[in-house]
Amino acid sequence: MLRNVSDLLLRNGRPWSPGQPVGTADILIRDGRIEQIGAGLTAPGARAVDLEGALVLPGFVDTHCHLDKTLWGGPWVPNTGGRSLAGRIANGEGRRAELGIPDADYSAGLLETMVTGGTAYVRSHIDIDPSVGLAGVEAVRAAADRHRDRVDVELVAFPQGGLVSRPGVTDLLAAALADGVEVVGGIDPAGFDGDPAGQLDVIFGLAERFGAKIDIHLHDPGNLGAWEFDLIIERTRAAGLAGRVTISHAYAMGALPPAEQQRIAESSAEAGVAMVTCAVGDAPVVPLRVMHAAGATLALGNDGIRDLWTPYGDGDMLRRISTVAFRDRLLADEEIELALAAGTHGGAKVLGLTDYGLRPGARADLLTVQAPAPAAAVVGVPVRGLVVKGGRVVARDGRLVE
Amino acid sequence: MLRNVSDLLLRNGRPWSPGQPVGTADILIRDGRIEQIGAGLTAPGARAVDLEGALVLPGFVDTHCHLDKTLWGGPWVPNTGGRSLAGRIANGEGRRAELGIPDADYSAGLLETMVTGGTAYVRSHIDIDPSVGLAGVEAVRAAADRHRDRVDVELVAFPQGGLVSRPGVTDLLAAALADGVEVVGGIDPAGFDGDPAGQLDVIFGLAERFGAKIDIHLHDPGNLGAWEFDLIIERTRAAGLAGRVTISHAYAMGALPPAEQQRIAESSAEAGVAMVTCAVGDAPVVPLRVMHAAGATLALGNDGIRDLWTPYGDGDMLRRISTVAFRDRLLADEEIELALAAGTHGGAKVLGLTDYGLRPGARADLLTVQAPAPAAAVVGVPVRGLVVKGGRVVARDGRLVE
């Protein structure tokens, strides 16, 4: 048999799946998929790599970022956003032209960093408003195209500056969705947009019209946030959109009394509504143990990375997983692995991937790290040895493989 | 003139001091001290190094860690501490023998990592209780001795498992102080030890008897914590110990109403009581802007690093400074620099260093990083280029220089 360049035999790895013990195994990859996982595999003609006991993780899923906003790789831009949400939105829109964003080069540079860190899938919110129009969609699509064999990018048409409160935005979202953007976004239907029923009417209406998924930014705190969770869950049930609706940030969830957290987690699980937490600054983190116990889907993301909103962020999903675990005070190994599961399989559920994970038949999207245990990898954030996407080695030791 | 190996001319650096603009300058170091900072310096015989525009920061001060507890560099130990303070204390004491801690090798390994990260001064709490006695003092002193030219280590005799509530501990603390330990510690005089007046009587009594400084762990929340702040501040005034008393963690401070935060910060500043924040997990961070506005001293530390209490931590003070800035939601450059000031000059004040900083006459303890701005260094946590301690290059690019 002729050697197929896409065939890869990874020897002596320690593949991880959530809730499973880790043992040494070989992984045979053919035609971009995992064909077999087991001891002492042979595959004449395949390229063999000795992983020397490295831990093997499924490719990270960054379920929440803002590729269109980033200034990654550019000059240092001191933050001028101030502290109010409205002021930060105005700053974010007002300085775009001066800084030349959205910019495909910045977005592509950030995607490169994400890939070298082992991220295989990205969901990026894209600002849509009358001033920027769909320029963010174009820029990020151009950037994603440059890395099309290294990472899959899904877009959210995101009304960052308001939806029903801002004339023209509904039509722009519709135009983005008509143009193939996969997800319709929203933002604080009550606290920011001022008309929760109205905003959800528009979002769920667009989702139905275009067959789009839904992902709503929800920073509203306390009882207001909890009330909106219930509203979104109820709408999801009514629309039959189980598995296609995500609440991003869900700050209220991290600060509610335990019984209320549990009720909402169970309700989310039952209705098929996912949550995404990013552990940004001092904002409450969606409690991982509560979501896990309820069987609810929780995913993670880097949120803003070096943009007009925040000077922080590095695009590294393993570091974000570590930050979430640290913030949620996950201590025992099996607790820490919940954060790893959220940054991998949780994200895959949000994106609706059906062929994800380290198992025969799944797409060969994986990475390796030297770590004595999965929890140790989360805590130590070691450099990624190999990053494999679709069966191809795309990065090694923190650098792209051309 | 013969070349003096301790003379060093650092060319084209960008030295930083809190609240000052950063400009390019040379730094001349003689006999372990900064002799001159300015443009176009010459020093025949001195070893010249071109910093190529690197930012120069004063050596970091890790004002709060637990060198005696660490398992740094050893096998991965899954956390078994559970979630109650009492349970974590019992776990921390109960598994010492099995794991062979305190251990000078672990402590020395962690000190090495700290040094390569640019830390020049360390204050370490050392558990003192009837089971371990003063073994932690001996182990950490042995470790510090191995790195005596690379980092200065100050010890706190710390009653982790209780003071007045635990027979024999007062005498052990006295023995440690008599043996030269510089600081007497305490822990939640109300919430854990159950006798705030009693514990403070012992601590302030020992401080007076041995001329020791004071550093009290204070996790007690809300009004209880605030009441203890007032108690400690009042005792400090009465004992004339301004500048010699520190409240570590001070969790309550981060969660009080703004007016109460301001009152306590001003009161701390007036009485010469410092606070230390470590931004551990989800615990409230002492608000940096409030402390700065009041002129109060705030310092930072890594707290526990890979020990029976926490699986987290890497000993890198720049990353801790970054975490504190992120958690306290410092956004503008001048805000982010407050965290840098806390991790350097704030710590120096807590330790009582009088010859600290980047100025003529100060000890030449500094480090370099490639970063376009001080805030960018905090956000990006770049590798430390040169680390200089007492005028000698002790580490370069993340490795010790032997």
PDB file of C-alpha atoms in Angstrom, chain B residues 160-265:
ATOM      1  CA  GLN B 160      -2.204  27.726  60.544  1.00  0.00           C
ATOM      2  CA  GLY B 161      -4.125  25.335  62.777  1.00  0.00           C
ATOM      3  CA  GLY B 162      -5.065  27.890  65.432  1.00  0.00           C
ATOM      4  CA  LEU B 163      -3.320  29.849  68.165  1.00  0.00           C
ATOM      5  CA  VAL B 164      -5.224  30.419  71.394  1.00  0.00           C
ATOM      6  CA  SER B 165      -7.536  27.529  70.539  1.00  0.00           C
ATOM      7  CA  ARG B 166      -4.605  25.121  70.347  1.00  0.00           C
ATOM      8  CA  PRO B 167      -2.438  24.357  73.367  1.00  0.00           C
ATOM      9  CA  GLY B 168       1.299  24.728  72.910  1.00  0.00           C
ATOM     10  CA  VAL B 169       1.256  26.940  69.837  1.00  0.00           C
ATOM     11  CA  THR B 170       2.041  30.200  71.634  1.00  0.00           C
ATOM     12  CA  ASP B 171       5.234  28.696  73.037  1.00  0.00           C
ATOM     13  CA  LEU B 172       6.205  27.346  69.625  1.00  0.00           C
ATOM     14  CA  LEU B 173       5.712  30.759  68.037  1.00  0.00           C
ATOM     15  CA  ALA B 174       7.862  32.273  70.778  1.00  0.00           C
ATOM     16  CA  ALA B 175      10.549  29.672  70.100  1.00  0.00           C
ATOM     17  CA  ALA B 176      10.501  30.478  66.385  1.00  0.00           C
ATOM     18  CA  LEU B 177      10.767  34.209  67.057  1.00  0.00           C
ATOM     19  CA  ALA B 178      13.548  33.634  69.584  1.00  0.00           C
ATOM     20  CA  ASP B 179      15.304  31.689  66.849  1.00  0.00           C
ATOM     21  CA  GLY B 180      15.197  34.732  64.563  1.00  0.00           C
ATOM     22  CA  VAL B 181      11.983  34.343  62.585  1.00  0.00           C
ATOM     23  CA  GLU B 182      11.113  37.916  61.646  1.00  0.00           C
ATOM     24  CA  VAL B 183       7.315  37.974  61.705  1.00  0.00           C
ATOM     25  CA  VAL B 184       4.574  36.595  63.946  1.00  0.00           C
ATOM     26  CA  GLY B 185       1.468  35.370  62.150  1.00  0.00           C
ATOM     27  CA  GLY B 186      -2.173  34.872  62.987  1.00  0.00           C
ATOM     28  CA  ILE B 187      -5.334  33.433  61.475  1.00  0.00           C
ATOM     29  CA  ASP B 188      -8.951  34.610  61.625  1.00  0.00           C
ATOM     30  CA  PRO B 189      -8.873  35.670  65.283  1.00  0.00           C
ATOM     31  CA  ALA B 190     -12.681  35.514  65.376  1.00  0.00           C
ATOM     32  CA  GLY B 191     -13.940  33.076  62.734  1.00  0.00           C
ATOM     33  CA  PHE B 192     -11.345  30.371  63.187  1.00  0.00           C
ATOM     34  CA  ASP B 193      -9.628  30.865  66.526  1.00  0.00           C
ATOM     35  CA  GLY B 194     -12.814  31.982  68.293  1.00  0.00           C
ATOM     36  CA  ASP B 195     -11.176  34.562  70.569  1.00  0.00           C
ATOM     37  CA  PRO B 196     -10.204  37.712  68.683  1.00  0.00           C
ATOM     38  CA  ALA B 197      -9.072  39.717  71.706  1.00  0.00           C
ATOM     39  CA  GLY B 198      -7.173  36.706  73.023  1.00  0.00           C
ATOM     40  CA  GLN B 199      -5.359  35.969  69.761  1.00  0.00           C
ATOM     41  CA  LEU B 200      -4.430  39.614  69.225  1.00  0.00           C
ATOM     42  CA  ASP B 201      -3.161  39.823  72.818  1.00  0.00           C
ATOM     43  CA  VAL B 202      -0.797  36.957  72.077  1.00  0.00           C
ATOM     44  CA  ILE B 203       0.314  38.251  68.663  1.00  0.00           C
ATOM     45  CA  PHE B 204       0.937  41.836  69.726  1.00  0.00           C
ATOM     46  CA  GLY B 205       2.554  40.589  72.927  1.00  0.00           C
ATOM     47  CA  LEU B 206       4.987  38.390  70.986  1.00  0.00           C
ATOM     48  CA  ALA B 207       5.691  41.215  68.540  1.00  0.00           C
ATOM     49  CA  GLU B 208       6.625  43.509  71.401  1.00  0.00           C
ATOM     50  CA  ARG B 209       8.667  40.874  73.219  1.00  0.00           C
ATOM     51  CA  PHE B 210      10.740  39.881  70.178  1.00  0.00           C
ATOM     52  CA  GLY B 211      10.635  43.076  68.110  1.00  0.00           C
ATOM     53  CA  ALA B 212       8.812  41.088  65.440  1.00  0.00           C
ATOM     54  CA  LYS B 213       6.568  42.304  62.653  1.00  0.00           C
ATOM     55  CA  ILE B 214       2.966  41.027  62.387  1.00  0.00           C
ATOM     56  CA  ASP B 215       1.127  39.390  59.456  1.00  0.00           C
ATOM     57  CA  ILE B 216      -2.375  38.001  60.072  1.00  0.00           C
ATOM     58  CA  HIS B 217      -4.368  35.776  57.670  1.00  0.00           C
ATOM     59  CA  LEU B 218      -7.893  37.204  57.633  1.00  0.00           C
ATOM     60  CA  HIS B 219     -10.490  35.293  55.601  1.00  0.00           C
ATOM     61  CA  ASP B 220     -13.465  36.265  57.781  1.00  0.00           C
ATOM     62  CA  PRO B 221     -16.126  37.838  55.537  1.00  0.00           C
ATOM     63  CA  GLY B 222     -18.335  40.920  55.634  1.00  0.00           C
ATOM     64  CA  ASN B 223     -18.987  42.770  58.840  1.00  0.00           C
ATOM     65  CA  LEU B 224     -17.003  40.299  60.918  1.00  0.00           C
ATOM     66  CA  GLY B 225     -13.910  40.825  58.814  1.00  0.00           C
ATOM     67  CA  ALA B 226     -14.395  44.594  58.835  1.00  0.00           C
ATOM     68  CA  TRP B 227     -14.710  44.569  62.612  1.00  0.00           C
ATOM     69  CA  GLU B 228     -11.419  42.682  62.861  1.00  0.00           C
ATOM     70  CA  PHE B 229      -9.726  45.181  60.523  1.00  0.00           C
ATOM     71  CA  ASP B 230     -10.737  47.922  62.944  1.00  0.00           C
ATOM     72  CA  LEU B 231      -9.512  45.878  65.887  1.00  0.00           C
ATOM     73  CA  ILE B 232      -6.100  45.272  64.306  1.00  0.00           C
ATOM     74  CA  ILE B 233      -5.792  48.897  63.208  1.00  0.00           C
ATOM     75  CA  GLU B 234      -6.604  50.081  66.729  1.00  0.00           C
ATOM     76  CA  ARG B 235      -4.069  47.689  68.289  1.00  0.00           C
ATOM     77  CA  THR B 236      -1.427  48.813  65.804  1.00  0.00           C
ATOM     78  CA  ARG B 237      -1.968  52.439  66.765  1.00  0.00           C
ATOM     79  CA  ALA B 238      -1.878  51.626  70.462  1.00  0.00           C
ATOM     80  CA  ALA B 239       1.322  49.590  70.129  1.00  0.00           C
ATOM     81  CA  GLY B 240       3.062  52.165  67.934  1.00  0.00           C
ATOM     82  CA  LEU B 241       3.650  49.532  65.251  1.00  0.00           C
ATOM     83  CA  ALA B 242       2.897  51.656  62.176  1.00  0.00           C
ATOM     84  CA  GLY B 243       4.499  50.094  59.092  1.00  0.00           C
ATOM     85  CA  ARG B 244       5.023  46.745  60.801  1.00  0.00           C
ATOM     86  CA  VAL B 245       1.557  45.163  60.642  1.00  0.00           C
ATOM     87  CA  THR B 246       0.005  43.398  57.644  1.00  0.00           C
ATOM     88  CA  ILE B 247      -3.429  41.897  57.079  1.00  0.00           C
ATOM     89  CA  SER B 248      -3.152  39.096  54.523  1.00  0.00           C
ATOM     90  CA  HIS B 249      -6.034  38.202  52.176  1.00  0.00           C
ATOM     91  CA  ALA B 250      -8.438  40.635  53.873  1.00  0.00           C
ATOM     92  CA  TYR B 251     -11.288  39.009  51.935  1.00  0.00           C
ATOM     93  CA  ALA B 252     -13.921  41.195  53.583  1.00  0.00           C
ATOM     94  CA  MET B 253     -12.335  44.282  52.061  1.00  0.00           C
ATOM     95  CA  GLY B 254     -13.231  43.222  48.526  1.00  0.00           C
ATOM     96  CA  ALA B 255     -16.910  42.704  49.287  1.00  0.00           C
ATOM     97  CA  LEU B 256     -17.777  45.664  51.535  1.00  0.00           C
ATOM     98  CA  PRO B 257     -19.816  48.656  50.319  1.00  0.00           C
ATOM     99  CA  PRO B 258     -17.595  51.316  48.673  1.00  0.00           C
ATOM    100  CA  ALA B 259     -17.935  53.818  51.532  1.00  0.00           C
ATOM    101  CA  GLU B 260     -16.824  51.200  54.051  1.00  0.00           C
ATOM    102  CA  GLN B 261     -13.932  50.138  51.795  1.00  0.00           C
ATOM    103  CA  GLN B 262     -12.815  53.747  51.636  1.00  0.00           C
ATOM    104  CA  ARG B 263     -13.091  54.256  55.386  1.00  0.00           C
ATOM    105  CA  ILE B 264     -11.005  51.171  56.141  1.00  0.00           C
ATOM    106  CA  ALA B 265      -8.426  51.987  53.460  1.00  0.00           C
TER     107      ALA B 265
END
